[in-house]
Short mmCIF file of C-alpha atoms in Angstrom, two decimals:
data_model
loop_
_atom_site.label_atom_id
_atom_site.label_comp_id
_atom_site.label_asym_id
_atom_site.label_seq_id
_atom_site.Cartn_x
_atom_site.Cartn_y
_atom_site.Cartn_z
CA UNK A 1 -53.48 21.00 -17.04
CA UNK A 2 -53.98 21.16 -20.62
CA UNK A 3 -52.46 19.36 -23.34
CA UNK A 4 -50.06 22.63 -24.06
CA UNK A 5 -48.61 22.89 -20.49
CA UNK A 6 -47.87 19.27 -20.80
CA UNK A 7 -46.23 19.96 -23.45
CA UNK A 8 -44.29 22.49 -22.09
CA UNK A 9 -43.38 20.38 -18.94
CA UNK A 10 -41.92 17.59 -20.76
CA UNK A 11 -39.92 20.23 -23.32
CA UNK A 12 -38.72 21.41 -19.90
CA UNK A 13 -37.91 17.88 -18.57
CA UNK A 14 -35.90 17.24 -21.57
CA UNK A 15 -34.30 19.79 -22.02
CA UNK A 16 -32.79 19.63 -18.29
CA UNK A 17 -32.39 15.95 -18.55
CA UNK A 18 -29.78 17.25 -21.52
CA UNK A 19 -27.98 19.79 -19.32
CA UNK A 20 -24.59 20.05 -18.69
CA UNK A 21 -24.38 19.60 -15.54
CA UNK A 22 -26.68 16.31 -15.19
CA UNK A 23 -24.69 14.91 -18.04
CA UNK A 24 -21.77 15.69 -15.70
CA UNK A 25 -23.11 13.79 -13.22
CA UNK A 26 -24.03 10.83 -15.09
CA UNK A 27 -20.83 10.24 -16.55
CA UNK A 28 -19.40 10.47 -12.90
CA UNK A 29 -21.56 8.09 -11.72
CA UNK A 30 -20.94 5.70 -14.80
CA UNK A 31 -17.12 6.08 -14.76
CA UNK A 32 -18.08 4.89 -11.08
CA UNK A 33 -19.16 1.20 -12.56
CA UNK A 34 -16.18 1.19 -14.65
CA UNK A 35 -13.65 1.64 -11.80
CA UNK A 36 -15.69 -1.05 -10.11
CA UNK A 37 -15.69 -3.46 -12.82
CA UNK A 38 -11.40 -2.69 -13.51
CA UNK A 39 -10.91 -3.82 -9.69
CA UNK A 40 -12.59 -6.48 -9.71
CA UNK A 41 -11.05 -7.72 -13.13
CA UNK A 42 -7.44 -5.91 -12.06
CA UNK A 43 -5.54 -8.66 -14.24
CA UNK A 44 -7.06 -6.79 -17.32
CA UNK A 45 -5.84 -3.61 -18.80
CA UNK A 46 -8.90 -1.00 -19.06
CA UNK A 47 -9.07 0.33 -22.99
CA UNK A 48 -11.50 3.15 -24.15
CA UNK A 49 -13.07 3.19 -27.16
CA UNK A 50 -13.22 6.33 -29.06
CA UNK A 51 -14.53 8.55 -28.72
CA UNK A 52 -17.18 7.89 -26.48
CA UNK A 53 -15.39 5.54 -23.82
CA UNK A 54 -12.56 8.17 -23.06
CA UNK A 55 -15.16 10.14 -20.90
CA UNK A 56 -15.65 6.68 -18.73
CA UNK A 57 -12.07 6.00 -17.90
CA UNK A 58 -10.17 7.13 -15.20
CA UNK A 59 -6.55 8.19 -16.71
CA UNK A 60 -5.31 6.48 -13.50
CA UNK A 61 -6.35 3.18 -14.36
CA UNK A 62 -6.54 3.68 -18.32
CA UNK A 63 -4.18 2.23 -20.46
CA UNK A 64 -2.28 4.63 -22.53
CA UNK A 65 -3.68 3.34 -25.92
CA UNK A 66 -7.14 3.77 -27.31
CA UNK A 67 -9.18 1.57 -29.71
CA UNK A 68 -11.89 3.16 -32.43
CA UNK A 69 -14.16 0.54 -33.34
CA UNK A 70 -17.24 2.13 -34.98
CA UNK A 71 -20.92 1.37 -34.01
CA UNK A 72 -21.37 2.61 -37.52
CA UNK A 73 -19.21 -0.94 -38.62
CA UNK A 74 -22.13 -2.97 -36.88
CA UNK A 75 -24.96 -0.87 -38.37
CA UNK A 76 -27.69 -3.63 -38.89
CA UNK A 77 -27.87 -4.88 -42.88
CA UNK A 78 -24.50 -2.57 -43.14
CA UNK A 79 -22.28 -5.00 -41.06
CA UNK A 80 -18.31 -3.78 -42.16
CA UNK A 81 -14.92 -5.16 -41.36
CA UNK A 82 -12.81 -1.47 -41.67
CA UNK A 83 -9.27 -1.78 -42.64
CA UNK A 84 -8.78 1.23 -41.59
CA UNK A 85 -10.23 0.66 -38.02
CA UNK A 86 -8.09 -3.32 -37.84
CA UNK A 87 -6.87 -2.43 -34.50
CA UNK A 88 -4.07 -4.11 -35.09
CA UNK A 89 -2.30 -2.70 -32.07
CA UNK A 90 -4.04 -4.60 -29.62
CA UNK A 91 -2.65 -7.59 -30.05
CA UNK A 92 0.64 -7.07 -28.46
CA UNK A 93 -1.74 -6.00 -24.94
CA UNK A 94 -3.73 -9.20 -25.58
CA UNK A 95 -0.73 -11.50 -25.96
CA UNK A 96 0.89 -9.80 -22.78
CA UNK A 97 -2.54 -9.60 -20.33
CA UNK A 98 -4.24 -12.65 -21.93
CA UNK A 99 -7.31 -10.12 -22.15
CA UNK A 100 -8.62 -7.05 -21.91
CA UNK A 101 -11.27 -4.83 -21.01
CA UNK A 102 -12.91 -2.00 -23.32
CA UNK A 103 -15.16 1.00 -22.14
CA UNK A 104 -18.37 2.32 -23.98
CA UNK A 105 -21.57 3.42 -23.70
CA UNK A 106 -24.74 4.09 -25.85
CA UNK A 107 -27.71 6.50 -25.73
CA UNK A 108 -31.25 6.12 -24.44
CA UNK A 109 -33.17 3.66 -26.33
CA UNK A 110 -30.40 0.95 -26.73
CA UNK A 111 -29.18 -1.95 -24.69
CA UNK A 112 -24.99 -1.49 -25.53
CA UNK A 113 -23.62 0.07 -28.49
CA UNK A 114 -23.86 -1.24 -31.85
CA UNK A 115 -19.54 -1.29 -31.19
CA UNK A 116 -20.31 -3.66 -28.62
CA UNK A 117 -22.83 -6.19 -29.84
CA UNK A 118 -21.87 -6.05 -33.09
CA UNK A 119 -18.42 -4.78 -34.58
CA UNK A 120 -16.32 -6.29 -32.26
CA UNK A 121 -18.16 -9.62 -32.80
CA UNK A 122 -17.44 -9.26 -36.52
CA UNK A 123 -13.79 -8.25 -35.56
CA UNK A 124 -12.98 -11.47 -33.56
CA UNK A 125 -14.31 -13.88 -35.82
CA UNK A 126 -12.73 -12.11 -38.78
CA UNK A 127 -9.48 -12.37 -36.93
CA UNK A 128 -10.03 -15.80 -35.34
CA UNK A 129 -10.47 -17.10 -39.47
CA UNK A 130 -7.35 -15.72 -41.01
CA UNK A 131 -5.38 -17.32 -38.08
CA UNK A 132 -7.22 -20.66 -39.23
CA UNK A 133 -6.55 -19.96 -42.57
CA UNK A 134 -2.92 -19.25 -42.09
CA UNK A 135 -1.87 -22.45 -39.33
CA UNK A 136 -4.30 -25.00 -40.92
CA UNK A 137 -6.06 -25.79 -37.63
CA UNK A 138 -9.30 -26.18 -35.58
CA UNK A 139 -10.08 -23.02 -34.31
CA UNK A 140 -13.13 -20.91 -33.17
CA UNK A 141 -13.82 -18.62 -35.54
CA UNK A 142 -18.08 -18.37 -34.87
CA UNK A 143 -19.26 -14.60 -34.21
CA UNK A 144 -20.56 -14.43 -30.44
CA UNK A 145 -23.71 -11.95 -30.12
CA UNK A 146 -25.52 -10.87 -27.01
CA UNK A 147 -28.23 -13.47 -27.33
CA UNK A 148 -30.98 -10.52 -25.92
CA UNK A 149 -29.76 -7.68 -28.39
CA UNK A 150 -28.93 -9.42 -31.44
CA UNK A 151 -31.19 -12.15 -33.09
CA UNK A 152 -29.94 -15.27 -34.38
CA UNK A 153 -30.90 -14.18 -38.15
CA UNK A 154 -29.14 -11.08 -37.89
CA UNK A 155 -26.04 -13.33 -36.68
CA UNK A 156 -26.65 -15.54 -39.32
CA UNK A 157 -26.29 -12.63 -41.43
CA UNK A 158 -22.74 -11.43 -39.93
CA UNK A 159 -21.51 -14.69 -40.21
CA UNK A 160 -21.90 -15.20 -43.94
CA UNK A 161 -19.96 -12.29 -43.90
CA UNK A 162 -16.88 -13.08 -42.26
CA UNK A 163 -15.17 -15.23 -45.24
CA UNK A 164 -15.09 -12.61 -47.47
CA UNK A 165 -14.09 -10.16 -44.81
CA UNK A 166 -11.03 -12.97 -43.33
CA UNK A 167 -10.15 -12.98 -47.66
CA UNK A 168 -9.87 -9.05 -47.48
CA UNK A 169 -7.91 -9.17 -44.17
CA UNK A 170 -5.45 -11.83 -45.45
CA UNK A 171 -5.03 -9.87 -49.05
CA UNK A 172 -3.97 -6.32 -47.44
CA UNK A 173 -0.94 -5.37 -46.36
CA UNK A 174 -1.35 -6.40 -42.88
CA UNK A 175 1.15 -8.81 -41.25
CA UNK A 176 -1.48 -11.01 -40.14
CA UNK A 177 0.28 -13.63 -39.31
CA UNK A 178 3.26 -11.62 -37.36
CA UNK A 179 0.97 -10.22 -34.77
CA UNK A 180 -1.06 -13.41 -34.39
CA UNK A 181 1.81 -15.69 -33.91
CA UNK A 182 1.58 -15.77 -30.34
CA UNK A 183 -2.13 -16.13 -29.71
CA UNK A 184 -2.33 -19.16 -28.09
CA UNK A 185 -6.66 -19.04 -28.09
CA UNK A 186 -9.54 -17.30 -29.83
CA UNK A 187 -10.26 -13.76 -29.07
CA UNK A 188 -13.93 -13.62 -27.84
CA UNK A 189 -16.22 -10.82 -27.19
CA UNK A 190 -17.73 -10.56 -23.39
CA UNK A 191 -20.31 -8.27 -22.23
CA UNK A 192 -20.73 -6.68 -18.97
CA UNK A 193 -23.27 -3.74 -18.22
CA UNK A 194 -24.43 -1.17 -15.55
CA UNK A 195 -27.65 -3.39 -15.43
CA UNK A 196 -25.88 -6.27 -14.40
CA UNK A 197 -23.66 -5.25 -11.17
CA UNK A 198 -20.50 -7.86 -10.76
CA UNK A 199 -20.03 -9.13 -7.38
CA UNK A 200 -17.96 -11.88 -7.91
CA UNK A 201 -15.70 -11.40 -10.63
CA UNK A 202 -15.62 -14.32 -13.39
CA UNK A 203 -12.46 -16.34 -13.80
CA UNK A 204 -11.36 -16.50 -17.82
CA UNK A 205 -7.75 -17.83 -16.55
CA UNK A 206 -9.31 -21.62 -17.87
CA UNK A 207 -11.25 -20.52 -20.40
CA UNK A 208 -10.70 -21.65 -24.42
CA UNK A 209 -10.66 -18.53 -25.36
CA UNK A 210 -8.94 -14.57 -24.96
CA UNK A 211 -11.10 -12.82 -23.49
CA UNK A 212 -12.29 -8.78 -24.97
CA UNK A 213 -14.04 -7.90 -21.76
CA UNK A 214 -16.72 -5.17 -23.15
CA UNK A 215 -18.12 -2.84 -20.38
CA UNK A 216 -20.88 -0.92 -20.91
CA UNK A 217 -20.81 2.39 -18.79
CA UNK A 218 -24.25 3.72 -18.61
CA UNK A 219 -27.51 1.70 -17.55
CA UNK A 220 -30.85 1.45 -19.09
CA UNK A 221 -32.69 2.30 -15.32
CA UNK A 222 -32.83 5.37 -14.09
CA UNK A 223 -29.68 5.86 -12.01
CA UNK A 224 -30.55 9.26 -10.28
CA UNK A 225 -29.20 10.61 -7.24
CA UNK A 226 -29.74 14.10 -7.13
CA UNK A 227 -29.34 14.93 -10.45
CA UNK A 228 -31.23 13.86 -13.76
CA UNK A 229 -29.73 10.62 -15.31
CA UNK A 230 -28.60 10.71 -18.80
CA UNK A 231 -28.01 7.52 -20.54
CA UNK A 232 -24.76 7.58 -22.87
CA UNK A 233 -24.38 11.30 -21.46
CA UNK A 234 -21.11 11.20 -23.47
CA UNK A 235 -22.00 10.47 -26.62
CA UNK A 236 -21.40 13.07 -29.13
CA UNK A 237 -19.68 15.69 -26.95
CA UNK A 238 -18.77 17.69 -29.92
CA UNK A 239 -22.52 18.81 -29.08
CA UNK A 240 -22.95 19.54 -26.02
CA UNK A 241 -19.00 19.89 -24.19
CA UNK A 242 -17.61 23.04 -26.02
CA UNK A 243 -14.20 22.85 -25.02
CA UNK A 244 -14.50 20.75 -22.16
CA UNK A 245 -12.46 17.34 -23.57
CA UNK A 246 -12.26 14.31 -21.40
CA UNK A 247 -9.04 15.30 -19.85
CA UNK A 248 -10.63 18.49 -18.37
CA UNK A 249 -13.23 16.82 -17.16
CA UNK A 250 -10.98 14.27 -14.99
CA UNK A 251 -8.91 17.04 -14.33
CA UNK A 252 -11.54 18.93 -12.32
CA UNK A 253 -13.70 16.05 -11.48
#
């Protein structure tokens, strides 16, 4: 076999690796882990994040809100605290389950989503600093990374950050201290992925924190079964699904 047919092949293996139907697949199997991981955290309401996460989340178990925070927020050396994207409706979940638990997933070629590892980092510690600010207490405002996908310099980074972005929070017209008034801990970021199947489900009700349960839908291995795995098969759907939306899809699953 020359170097053209090799060519060829892999052109071929990619471009039915990208199909619709083993995209299909993959996000069936994925949505699999997430229905897993909501049963054996059942205390926790399941959350998508747009856009991607919708695709992951059974409408029987999701909850009927969504959150949007942007991987393009946590964009290394372009680290952002939106406004626009404060999320500010989760609170009232958070003060009623004492946590949650948030669906994405990420292409080939990355660990989580940059949503994951980094925005909602930057988001907790932004919030956990204006309620600091505003009661005049102890409380834990540091910016929790995953050790293994962001490096303690690029933390160090983030967390210069977060004064300026706590300043901004506190300055807008958001009623910061109305919707925090009955958080009774931190909000903290933890991660959970394909990779890493639970089979005993950690216990947060003693923890010193709330916890923002992040589950990340797709694995890094090759999960095939018949069909060609596609990491982050949902990502950018506007692509690739025509008019197929998530609903559809669960729908006719």
């Amino acid at each position: 076999m020359d170097s053209n047919d090799i060519y060829q092949v892999s052109e071929k293996l990619r471009h039915e690796s990208r199909s619709i139907y083993n995209r299909l697949r993959s996000i069936d199997a994925d949505a699999e882990f997430v229905t897993h991981v909501s049963e054996m955290l059942s205390e926790y309401p399941v959350i998508a994040n747009e856009r991607c996460g919708v695709w992951y989340v059974d409408p029987q178990i999701a909850h009927p809100d969504s959150v949007y925070f942007k991987s393009t927020d946590g964009h290394t050396g372009n680290w952002k605290f939106s406004l626009r994207r404060a999320n500010t409706h989760i609170f009232p979940i958070l003060n009623q389950h004492k946590g949650c638990i948030l669906v994405d997933s990420t292409r080939k070629g990355k660990r989580m989503p940059d949503s994951f590892s980094r925005t909602i980092p930057i988001w907790c510690a932004v919030w956990n600093t204006a309620v600091q600010i505003l009661r005049n207490i102890e409380w834990d405002c540091k910016v929790y990374t995953p050790p293994r996908v962001v490096s303690e310099s690029e933390n160090s980074h983030m967390s210069n950050l977060v004064p300026a972005f706590a300043d901004t929070l506190l300055q807008s017209g958001i009623d910061v201290r109305g919707l925090t008034q009955e958080m009774c801990k931190p909000v903290r970021p933890i991660w959970i992925t394909r990779d890493h199947r639970l089979t005993i489900p950690p216990d947060f009700s003693e923890a010193e924190f709330c916890p923002i349960i992040c589950v990340n839908a797709s694995s890094t291995r090759d999960c095939s079964d018949g069909f060609m795995y596609v990491q982050g098969a949902a990502d950018d759907h506007e692509l690739w699904a025509g008019k197929l939306t998530p609903q559809l899809f669960w729908q006719h699953r």
